[in-house]
CSV table of C-alpha atoms and ligand atoms in Angstrom, one decimal:
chain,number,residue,atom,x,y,z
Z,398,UNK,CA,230.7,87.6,28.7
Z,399,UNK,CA,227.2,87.1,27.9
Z,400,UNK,CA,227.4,87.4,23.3
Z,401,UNK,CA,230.9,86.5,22.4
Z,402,UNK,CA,232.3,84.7,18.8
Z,403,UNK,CA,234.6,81.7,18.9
Z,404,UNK,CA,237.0,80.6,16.3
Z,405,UNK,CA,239.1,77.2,15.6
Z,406,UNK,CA,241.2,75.4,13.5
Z,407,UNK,CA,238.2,73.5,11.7
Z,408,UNK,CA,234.9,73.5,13.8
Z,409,UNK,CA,233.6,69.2,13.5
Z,410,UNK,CA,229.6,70.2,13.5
Z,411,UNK,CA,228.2,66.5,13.8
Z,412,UNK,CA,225.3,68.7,11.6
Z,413,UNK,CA,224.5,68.5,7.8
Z,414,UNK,CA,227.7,71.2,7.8
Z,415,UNK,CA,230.2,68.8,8.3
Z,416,UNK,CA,233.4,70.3,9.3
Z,417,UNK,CA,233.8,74.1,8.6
Z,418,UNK,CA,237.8,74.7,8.3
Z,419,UNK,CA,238.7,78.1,10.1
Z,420,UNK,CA,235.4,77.9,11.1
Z,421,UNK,CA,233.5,80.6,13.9
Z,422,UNK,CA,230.5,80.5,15.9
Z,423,UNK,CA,228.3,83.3,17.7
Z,424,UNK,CA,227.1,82.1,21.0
Z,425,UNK,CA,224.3,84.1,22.3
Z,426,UNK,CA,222.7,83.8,25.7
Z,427,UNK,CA,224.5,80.1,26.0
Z,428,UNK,CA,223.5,79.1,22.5
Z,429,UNK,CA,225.0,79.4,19.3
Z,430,UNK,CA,223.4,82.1,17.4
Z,431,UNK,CA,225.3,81.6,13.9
Z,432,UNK,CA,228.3,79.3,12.9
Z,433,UNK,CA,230.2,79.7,9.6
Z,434,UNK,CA,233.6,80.4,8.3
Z,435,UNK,CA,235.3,82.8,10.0
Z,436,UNK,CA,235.7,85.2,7.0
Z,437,UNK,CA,232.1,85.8,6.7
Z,438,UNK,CA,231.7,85.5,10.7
Z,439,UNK,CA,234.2,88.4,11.1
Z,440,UNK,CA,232.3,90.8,8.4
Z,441,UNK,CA,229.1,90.0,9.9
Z,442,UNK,CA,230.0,90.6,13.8
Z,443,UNK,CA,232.9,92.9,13.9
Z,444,UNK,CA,231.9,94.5,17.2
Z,445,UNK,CA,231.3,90.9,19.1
Z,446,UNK,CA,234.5,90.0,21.5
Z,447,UNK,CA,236.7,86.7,20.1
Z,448,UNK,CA,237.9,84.0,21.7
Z,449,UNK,CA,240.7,82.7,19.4
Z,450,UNK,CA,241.1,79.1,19.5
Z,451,UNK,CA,242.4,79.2,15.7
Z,452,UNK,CA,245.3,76.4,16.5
Z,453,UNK,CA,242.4,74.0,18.2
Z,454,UNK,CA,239.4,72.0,17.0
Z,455,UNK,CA,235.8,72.7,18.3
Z,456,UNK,CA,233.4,70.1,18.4
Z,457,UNK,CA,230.8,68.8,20.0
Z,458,UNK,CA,231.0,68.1,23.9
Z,459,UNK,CA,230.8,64.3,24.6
Z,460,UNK,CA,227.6,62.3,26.3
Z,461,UNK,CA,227.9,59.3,27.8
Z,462,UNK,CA,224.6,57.6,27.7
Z,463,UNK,CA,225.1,54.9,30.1
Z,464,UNK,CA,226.6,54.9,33.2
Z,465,UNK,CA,226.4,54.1,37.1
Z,466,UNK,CA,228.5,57.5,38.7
Z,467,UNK,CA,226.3,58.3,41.1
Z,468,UNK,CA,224.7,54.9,42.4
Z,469,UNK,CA,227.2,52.5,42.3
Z,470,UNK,CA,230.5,54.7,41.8
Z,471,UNK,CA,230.9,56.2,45.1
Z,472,UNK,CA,230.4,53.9,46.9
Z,473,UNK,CA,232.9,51.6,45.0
Z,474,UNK,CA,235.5,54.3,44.6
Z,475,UNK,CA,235.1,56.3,48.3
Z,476,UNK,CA,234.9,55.0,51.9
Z,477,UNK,CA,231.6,57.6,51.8
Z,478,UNK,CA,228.5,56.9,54.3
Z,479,UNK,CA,224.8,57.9,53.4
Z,480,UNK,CA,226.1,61.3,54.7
Z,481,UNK,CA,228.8,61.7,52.5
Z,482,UNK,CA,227.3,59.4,49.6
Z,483,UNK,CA,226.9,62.5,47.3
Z,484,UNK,CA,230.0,64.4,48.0
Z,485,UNK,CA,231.9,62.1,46.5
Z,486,UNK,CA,228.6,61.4,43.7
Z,487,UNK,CA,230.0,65.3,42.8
Z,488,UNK,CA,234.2,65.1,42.6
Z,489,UNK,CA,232.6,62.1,40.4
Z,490,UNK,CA,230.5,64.3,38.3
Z,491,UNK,CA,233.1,66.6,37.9
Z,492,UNK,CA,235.4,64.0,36.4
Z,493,UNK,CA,233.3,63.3,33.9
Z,494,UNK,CA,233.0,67.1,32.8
Z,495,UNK,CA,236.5,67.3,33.1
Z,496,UNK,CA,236.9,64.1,30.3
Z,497,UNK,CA,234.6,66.1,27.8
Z,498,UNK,CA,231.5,65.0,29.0
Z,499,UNK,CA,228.2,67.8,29.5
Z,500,UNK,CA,225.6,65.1,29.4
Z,501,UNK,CA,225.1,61.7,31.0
Z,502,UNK,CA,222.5,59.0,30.7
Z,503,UNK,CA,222.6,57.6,34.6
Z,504,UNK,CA,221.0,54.6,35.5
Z,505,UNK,CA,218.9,54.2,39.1
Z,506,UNK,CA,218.8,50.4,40.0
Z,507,UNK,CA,218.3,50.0,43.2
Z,508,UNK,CA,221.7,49.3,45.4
Z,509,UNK,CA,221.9,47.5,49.0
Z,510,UNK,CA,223.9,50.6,49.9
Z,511,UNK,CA,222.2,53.2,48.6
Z,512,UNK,CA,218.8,54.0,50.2
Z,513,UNK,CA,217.8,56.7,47.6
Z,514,UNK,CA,215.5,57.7,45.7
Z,515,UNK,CA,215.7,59.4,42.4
Z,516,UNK,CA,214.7,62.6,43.6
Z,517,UNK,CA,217.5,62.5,45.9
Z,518,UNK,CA,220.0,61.4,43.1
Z,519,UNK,CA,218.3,64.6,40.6
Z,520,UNK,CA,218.7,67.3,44.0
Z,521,UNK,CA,222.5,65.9,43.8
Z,522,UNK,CA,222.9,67.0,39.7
Z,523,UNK,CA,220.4,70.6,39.7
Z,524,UNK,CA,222.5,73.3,40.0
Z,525,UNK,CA,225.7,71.8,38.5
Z,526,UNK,CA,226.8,72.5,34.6
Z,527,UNK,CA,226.3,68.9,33.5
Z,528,UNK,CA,222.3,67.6,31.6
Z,529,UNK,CA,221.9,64.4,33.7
Z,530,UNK,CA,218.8,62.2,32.3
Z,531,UNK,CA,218.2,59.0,34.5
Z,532,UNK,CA,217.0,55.7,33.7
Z,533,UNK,CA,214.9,54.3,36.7
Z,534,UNK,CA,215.8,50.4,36.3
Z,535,UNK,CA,215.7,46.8,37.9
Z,536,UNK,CA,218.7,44.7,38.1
Z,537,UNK,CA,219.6,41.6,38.6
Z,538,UNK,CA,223.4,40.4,40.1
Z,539,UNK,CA,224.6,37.2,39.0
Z,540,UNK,CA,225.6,36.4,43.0
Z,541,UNK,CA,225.8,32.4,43.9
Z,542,UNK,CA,222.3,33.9,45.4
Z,543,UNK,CA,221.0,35.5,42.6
Z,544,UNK,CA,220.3,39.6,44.1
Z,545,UNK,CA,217.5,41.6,42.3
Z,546,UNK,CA,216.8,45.7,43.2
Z,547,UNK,CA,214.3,48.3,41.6
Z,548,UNK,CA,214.7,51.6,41.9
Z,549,UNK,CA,211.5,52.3,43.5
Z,550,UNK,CA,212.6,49.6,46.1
Z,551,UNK,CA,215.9,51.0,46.8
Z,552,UNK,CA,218.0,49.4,49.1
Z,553,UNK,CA,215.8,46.8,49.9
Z,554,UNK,CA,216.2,43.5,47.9
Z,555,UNK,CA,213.1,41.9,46.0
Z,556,UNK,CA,212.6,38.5,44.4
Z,557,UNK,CA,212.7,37.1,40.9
Z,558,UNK,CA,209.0,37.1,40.7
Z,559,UNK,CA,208.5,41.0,41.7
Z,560,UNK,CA,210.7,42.3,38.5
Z,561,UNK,CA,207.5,41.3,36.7
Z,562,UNK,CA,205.1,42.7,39.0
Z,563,UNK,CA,202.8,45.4,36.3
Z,564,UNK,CA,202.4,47.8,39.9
Z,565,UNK,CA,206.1,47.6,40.3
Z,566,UNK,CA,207.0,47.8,36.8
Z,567,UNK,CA,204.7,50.6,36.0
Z,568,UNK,CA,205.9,52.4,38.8
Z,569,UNK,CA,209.8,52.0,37.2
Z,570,UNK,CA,208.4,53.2,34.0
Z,571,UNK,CA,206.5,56.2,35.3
Z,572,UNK,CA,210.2,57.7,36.7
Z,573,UNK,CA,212.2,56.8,33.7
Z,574,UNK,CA,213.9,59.7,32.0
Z,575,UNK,CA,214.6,57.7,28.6
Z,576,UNK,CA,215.6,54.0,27.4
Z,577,UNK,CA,218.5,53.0,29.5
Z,578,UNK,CA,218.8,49.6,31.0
Z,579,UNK,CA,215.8,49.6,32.3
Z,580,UNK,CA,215.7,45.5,32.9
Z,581,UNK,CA,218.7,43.2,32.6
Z,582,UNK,CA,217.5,40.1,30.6
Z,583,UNK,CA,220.4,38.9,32.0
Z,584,UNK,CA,222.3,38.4,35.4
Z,585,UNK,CA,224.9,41.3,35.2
Z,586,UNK,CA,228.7,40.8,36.8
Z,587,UNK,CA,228.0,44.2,37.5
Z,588,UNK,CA,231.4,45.7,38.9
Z,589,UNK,CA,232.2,42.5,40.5
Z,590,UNK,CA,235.3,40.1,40.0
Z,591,UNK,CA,234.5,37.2,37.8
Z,592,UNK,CA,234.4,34.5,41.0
Z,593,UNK,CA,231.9,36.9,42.8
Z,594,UNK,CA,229.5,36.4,40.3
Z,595,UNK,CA,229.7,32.9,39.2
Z,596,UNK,CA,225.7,33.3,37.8
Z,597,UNK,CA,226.6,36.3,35.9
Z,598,UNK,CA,224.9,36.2,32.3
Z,599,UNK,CA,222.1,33.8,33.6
Z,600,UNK,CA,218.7,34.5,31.7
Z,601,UNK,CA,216.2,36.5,34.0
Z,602,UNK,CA,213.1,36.4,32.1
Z,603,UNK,CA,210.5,34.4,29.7
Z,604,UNK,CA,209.7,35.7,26.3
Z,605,UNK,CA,206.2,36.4,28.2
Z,606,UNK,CA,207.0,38.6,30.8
Z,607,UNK,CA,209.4,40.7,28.9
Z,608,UNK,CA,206.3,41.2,26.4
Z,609,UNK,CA,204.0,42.3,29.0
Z,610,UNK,CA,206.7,44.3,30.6
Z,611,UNK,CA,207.5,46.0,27.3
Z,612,UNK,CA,204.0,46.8,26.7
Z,613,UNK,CA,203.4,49.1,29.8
Z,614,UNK,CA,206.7,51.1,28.7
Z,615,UNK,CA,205.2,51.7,25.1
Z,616,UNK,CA,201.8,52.4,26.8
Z,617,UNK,CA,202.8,54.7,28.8
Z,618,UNK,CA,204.5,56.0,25.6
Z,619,UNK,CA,207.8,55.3,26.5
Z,620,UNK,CA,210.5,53.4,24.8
Z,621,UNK,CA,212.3,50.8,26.7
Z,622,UNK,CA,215.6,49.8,26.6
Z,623,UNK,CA,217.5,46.7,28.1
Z,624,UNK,CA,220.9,45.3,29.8
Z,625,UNK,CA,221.3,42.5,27.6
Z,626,UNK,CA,223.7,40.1,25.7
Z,627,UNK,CA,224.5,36.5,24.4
Z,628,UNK,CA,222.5,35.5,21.3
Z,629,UNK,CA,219.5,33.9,23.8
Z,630,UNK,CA,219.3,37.0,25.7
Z,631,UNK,CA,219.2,39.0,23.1
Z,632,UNK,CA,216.9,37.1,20.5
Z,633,UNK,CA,214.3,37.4,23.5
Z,634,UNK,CA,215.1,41.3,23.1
Z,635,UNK,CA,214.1,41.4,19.5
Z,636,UNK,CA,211.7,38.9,19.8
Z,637,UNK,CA,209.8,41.0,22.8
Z,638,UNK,CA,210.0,44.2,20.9
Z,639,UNK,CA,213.2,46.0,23.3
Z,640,UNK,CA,213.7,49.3,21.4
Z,641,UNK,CA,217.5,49.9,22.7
Z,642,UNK,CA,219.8,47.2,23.2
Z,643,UNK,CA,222.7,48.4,26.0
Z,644,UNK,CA,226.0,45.9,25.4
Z,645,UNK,CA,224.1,43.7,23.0
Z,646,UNK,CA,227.8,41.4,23.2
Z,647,UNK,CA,227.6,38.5,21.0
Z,648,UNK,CA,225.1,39.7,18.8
Z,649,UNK,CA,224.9,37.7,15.6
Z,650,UNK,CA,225.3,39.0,11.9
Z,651,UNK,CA,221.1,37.6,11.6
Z,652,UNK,CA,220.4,39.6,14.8
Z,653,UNK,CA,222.0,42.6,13.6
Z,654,UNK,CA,220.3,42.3,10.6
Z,655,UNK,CA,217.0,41.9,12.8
Z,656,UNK,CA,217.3,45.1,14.9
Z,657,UNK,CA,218.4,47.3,12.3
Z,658,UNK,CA,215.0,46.1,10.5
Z,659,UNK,CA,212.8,47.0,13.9
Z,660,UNK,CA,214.7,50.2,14.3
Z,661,UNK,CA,216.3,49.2,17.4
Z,662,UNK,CA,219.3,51.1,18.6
Z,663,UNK,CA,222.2,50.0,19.9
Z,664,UNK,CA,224.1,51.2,22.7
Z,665,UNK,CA,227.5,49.9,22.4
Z,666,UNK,CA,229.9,49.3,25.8
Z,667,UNK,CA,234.0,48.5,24.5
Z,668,UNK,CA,235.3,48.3,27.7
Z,669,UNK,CA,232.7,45.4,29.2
Z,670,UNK,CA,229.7,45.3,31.2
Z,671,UNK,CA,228.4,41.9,30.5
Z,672,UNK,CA,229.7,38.4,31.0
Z,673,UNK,CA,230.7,38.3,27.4
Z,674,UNK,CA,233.4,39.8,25.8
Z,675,UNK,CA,232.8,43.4,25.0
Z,676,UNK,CA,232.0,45.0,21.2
Z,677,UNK,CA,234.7,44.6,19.1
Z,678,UNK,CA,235.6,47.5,16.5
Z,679,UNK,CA,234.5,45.3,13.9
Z,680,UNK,CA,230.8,44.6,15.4
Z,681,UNK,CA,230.7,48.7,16.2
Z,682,UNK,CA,231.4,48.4,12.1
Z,683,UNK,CA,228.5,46.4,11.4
Z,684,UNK,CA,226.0,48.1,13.1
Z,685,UNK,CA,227.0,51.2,11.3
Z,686,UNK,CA,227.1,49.3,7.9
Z,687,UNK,CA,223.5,48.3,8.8
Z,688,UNK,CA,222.6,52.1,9.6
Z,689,UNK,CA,222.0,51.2,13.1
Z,690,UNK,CA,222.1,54.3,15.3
Z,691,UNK,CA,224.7,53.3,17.5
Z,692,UNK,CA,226.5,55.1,20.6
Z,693,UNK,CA,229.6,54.2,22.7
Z,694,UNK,CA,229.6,54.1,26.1
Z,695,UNK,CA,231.5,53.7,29.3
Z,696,UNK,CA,229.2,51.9,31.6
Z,697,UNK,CA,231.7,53.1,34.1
Z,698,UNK,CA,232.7,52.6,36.4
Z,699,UNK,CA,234.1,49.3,35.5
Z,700,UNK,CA,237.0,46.9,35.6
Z,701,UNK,CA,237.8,46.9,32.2
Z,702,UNK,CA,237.4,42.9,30.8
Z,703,UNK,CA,240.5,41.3,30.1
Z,704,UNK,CA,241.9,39.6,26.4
Z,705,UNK,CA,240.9,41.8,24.1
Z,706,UNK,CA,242.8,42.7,21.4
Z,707,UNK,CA,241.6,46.5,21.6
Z,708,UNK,CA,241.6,47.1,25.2
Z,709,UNK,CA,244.6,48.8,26.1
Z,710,UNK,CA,243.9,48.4,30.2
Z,711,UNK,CA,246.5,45.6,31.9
Z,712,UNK,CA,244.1,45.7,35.2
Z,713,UNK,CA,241.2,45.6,36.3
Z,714,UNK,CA,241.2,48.7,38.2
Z,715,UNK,CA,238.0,50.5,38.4
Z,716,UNK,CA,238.0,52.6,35.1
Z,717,UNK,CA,235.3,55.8,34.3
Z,718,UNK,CA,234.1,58.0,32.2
Z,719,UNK,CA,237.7,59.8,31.5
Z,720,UNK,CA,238.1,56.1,29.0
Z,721,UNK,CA,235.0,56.8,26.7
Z,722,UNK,CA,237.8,58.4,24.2
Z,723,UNK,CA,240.2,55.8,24.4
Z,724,UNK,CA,237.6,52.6,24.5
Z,725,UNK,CA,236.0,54.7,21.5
Z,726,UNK,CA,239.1,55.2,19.9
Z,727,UNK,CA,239.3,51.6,18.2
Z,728,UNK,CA,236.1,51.6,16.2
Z,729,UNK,CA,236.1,55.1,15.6
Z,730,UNK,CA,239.6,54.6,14.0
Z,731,UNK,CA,238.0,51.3,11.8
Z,732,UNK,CA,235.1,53.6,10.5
Z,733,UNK,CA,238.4,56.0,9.3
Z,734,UNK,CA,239.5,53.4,7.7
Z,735,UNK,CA,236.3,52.2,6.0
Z,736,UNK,CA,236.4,56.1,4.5
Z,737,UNK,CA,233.6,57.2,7.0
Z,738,UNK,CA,233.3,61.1,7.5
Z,739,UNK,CA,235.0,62.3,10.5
Z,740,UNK,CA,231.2,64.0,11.4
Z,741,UNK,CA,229.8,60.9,11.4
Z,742,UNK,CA,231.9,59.2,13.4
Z,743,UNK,CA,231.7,61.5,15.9
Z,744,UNK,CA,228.1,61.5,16.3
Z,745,UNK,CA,228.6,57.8,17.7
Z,746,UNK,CA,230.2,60.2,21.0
Z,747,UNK,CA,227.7,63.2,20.5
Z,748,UNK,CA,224.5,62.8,18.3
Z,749,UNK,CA,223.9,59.7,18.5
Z,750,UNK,CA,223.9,59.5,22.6
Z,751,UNK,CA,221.5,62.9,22.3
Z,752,UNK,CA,219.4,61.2,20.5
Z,753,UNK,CA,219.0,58.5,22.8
Z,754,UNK,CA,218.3,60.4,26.0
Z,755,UNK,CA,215.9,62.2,23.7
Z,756,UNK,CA,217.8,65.4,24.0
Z,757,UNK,CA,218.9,65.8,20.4
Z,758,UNK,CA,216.9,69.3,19.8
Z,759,UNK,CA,218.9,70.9,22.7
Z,760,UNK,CA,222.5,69.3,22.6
Z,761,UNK,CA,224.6,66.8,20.4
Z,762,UNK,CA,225.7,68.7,17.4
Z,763,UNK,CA,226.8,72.6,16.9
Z,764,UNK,CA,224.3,74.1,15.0
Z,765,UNK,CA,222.3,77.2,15.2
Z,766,UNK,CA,219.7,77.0,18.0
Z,767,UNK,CA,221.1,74.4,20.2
Z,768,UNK,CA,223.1,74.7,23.4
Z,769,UNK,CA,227.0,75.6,22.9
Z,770,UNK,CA,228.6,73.3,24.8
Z,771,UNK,CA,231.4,72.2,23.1
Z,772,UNK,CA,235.1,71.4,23.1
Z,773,UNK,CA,238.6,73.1,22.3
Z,774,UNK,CA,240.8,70.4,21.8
Z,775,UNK,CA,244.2,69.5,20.0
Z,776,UNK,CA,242.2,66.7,18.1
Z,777,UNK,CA,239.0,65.5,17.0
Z,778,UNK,CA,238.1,64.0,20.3
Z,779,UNK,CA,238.4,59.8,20.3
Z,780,UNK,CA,239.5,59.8,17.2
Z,781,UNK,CA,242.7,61.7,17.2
Z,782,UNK,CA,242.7,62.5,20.8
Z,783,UNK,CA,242.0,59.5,23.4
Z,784,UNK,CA,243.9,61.8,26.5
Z,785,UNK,CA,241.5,64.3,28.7
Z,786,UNK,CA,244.3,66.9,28.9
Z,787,UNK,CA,244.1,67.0,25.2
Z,788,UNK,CA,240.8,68.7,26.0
Z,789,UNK,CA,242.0,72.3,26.6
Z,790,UNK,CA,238.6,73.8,27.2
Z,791,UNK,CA,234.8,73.0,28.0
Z,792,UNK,CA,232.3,74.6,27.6
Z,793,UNK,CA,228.9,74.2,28.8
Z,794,UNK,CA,225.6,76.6,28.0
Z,795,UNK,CA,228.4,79.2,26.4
Z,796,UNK,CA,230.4,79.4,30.2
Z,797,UNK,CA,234.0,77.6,30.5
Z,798,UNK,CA,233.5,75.2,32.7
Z,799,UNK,CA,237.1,73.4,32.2
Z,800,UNK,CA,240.2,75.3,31.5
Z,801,UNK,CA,243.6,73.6,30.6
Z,802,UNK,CA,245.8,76.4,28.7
I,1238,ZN,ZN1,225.1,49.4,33.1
């Protein structure tokens, strides 16, 4: 079915439309083509086949804008080998379409296991229905032995003093897709248990190096973004002229009052990623009071941190992308409550990641001229649905690609 129309409940555009009730859209050639309410649509298109979804709601599809699926993930998750490394990289992919998801923001690190590169990690994600941007990245793991790895250097470890390196950094740069955490200012736990990592959160960087090293990113024209929290690690952020702050836990009222000033963005992680404890609903409320763009991620997979109020994980099982509703779901419900529209809250799960990856004129919101990939669901997703089988279908460039009915 190449032209078809598609009708819901209410339609939850993320676009200056808001939410259309009994709302249709035209999808033409894997993009929408018209949306409007279904009284006009049905005038205007009599001859095009329906697909009646009129007890669901249709919104955006989700993007997660930061995670680690297929560097970190399989080998975490899978007794895989280098031969088997992205077989189980795609029943991971899949997953995360399955959970709503038709774009991701992947980070490339560098990994002792993985000897790839990021043209083998972009073969692994070509022909498959999901928009996969990556952010080529160092890192640094907060080992008793501090352990640092570049994408470019793959498997192969490198010191402190390389991360700085302008030929190595450059070379990071060149690859990078858009601002993900493309340095950690600080030692990450990574997926680690706390007594792994005892130097987790440990400062990598001087205020000089991260200048320089944010200088060949805007030279090259690009934007950087870092791993970073803690109010030290993230005053040298703001201080060095970061553009996208990933976790950003323990920011400080003056700090987000600093970065909504510079225009920074904020990519939000509930469910941990960092050292500290993760955003709270209330902090996700601030940045949003400050007009900070701001998008929630899963950073998975993870073991979700423990004590939080919000957190409704009792383990510290590895958890993935199928969470990003139900991690969302506290703030999103706290922006309800502060009589936020239900369009703009979902843009912290759709627009707002788009934007990031720099893919906002292609996906993120439904409105005429961009791709339909979208949702039928029993609930605005995250806010009044935090269960994947609650998705009923997905759909990516007009095809169902998930079917639950
Ligand atoms: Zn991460």
């Amino acid at each position: 079915m190449m032209n078809y129309m598609i009708r819901g409940k209410k339609i939850v555009t993320v676009s200056h439309l808001g939410t259309l009730e009994n709302g249709s859209m035209v999808i033409e050639n894997g993009k929408i083509a018209d949306i409007g309410s279904w009284e006009r649509m049905k005038e205007q298109f009599p001859d095009l086949d329906v697909i009646d979804c009129s007890s669901y709601v249709i919104t955006p599809s989700l993007v997660d804008c930061h995670t680690h699926l297929l560097e970190f993930a399989p080998t975490s998750l899978y007794p895989v080998t280098p031969d088997t490394h992205f077989f189980a990289g795609k029943a991971i992919l899949f997953h995360a379409l399955s959970s709503g998801i038709t774009a991701l923001g992947e980070q490339i690190c560098g990994h002792p296991l993985c000897d790839f590169s990021k043209e083998d990690y972009q073969k692994c994600v070509q022909d498959l229905p999901l928009d996969v941007s990556f952010a080529t990245t160092s890192i640094s793991i907060g080992f008793e032995n501090l352990a640092h790895f570049t994408s470019i250097t793959q498997s192969r470890g490198v010191t402190q003093y390389d991360l700085s390196d302008p030929v190595l950094v450059q070379m990071i740069a060149l690859e990078s897709d858009y601002p993900g955490e493309n340095i950690f200012i600080n030692a990450t736990p990574a997926n680690f248990t706390e007594k792994e990592v005892p130097r987790a959160g440990e400062i990598i960087f001087t205020l000089e190096e991260l200048e320089r090293i944010v200088n060949i990113y805007h030279r090259l024209g690009k934007r950087m973004g870092a791993h970073v929290a803690g109010e030290e690690g993230i005053k040298l952020a703001l201080d060095a002229g970061v553009d996208v702050l990933h976790h950003a836990h323990g920011i400080t009222d003056d700090q987000i009052e600093k970065a909504a000033k510079q225009g920074v963005k904020i990519v939000a992680t509930p469910m941990g990623g960092t050292h500290l404890q993760p955003n709270s609903p209330e902090e996700i409320l601030k940045f949003i009071e400050k007009d900070i763009p701001v998008s929630i991620s899963t950073d998975s997979y993870l073991p979700p941190y423990q004590g939080t109020s919000w957190l409704p994980f009792n383990d510290q099982t590895l958890k993935g992308p199928d969470v990003l509703m139900l991690i969302a779901n506290p703030a999103m419900q706290l922006l309800k409550k502060h009589h936020y529209n239900e369009n703009k809250i979902l843009a912290l799960l759709t627009d707002n990641p788009a934007k990031l990856l720099g893919k906002d004129d292609v996906f993120g919101r439904l409105e005429v001229g961009l791709e339909a990939n979208f949702l039928v669901s029993e609930g605005v997703p995250g806010l009044e649905i935090t269960e994947i089988n609650n998705i009923k279908n997905i759909f990516y460039k007009g095809v169902k690609v998930v079917d639950r009915t």
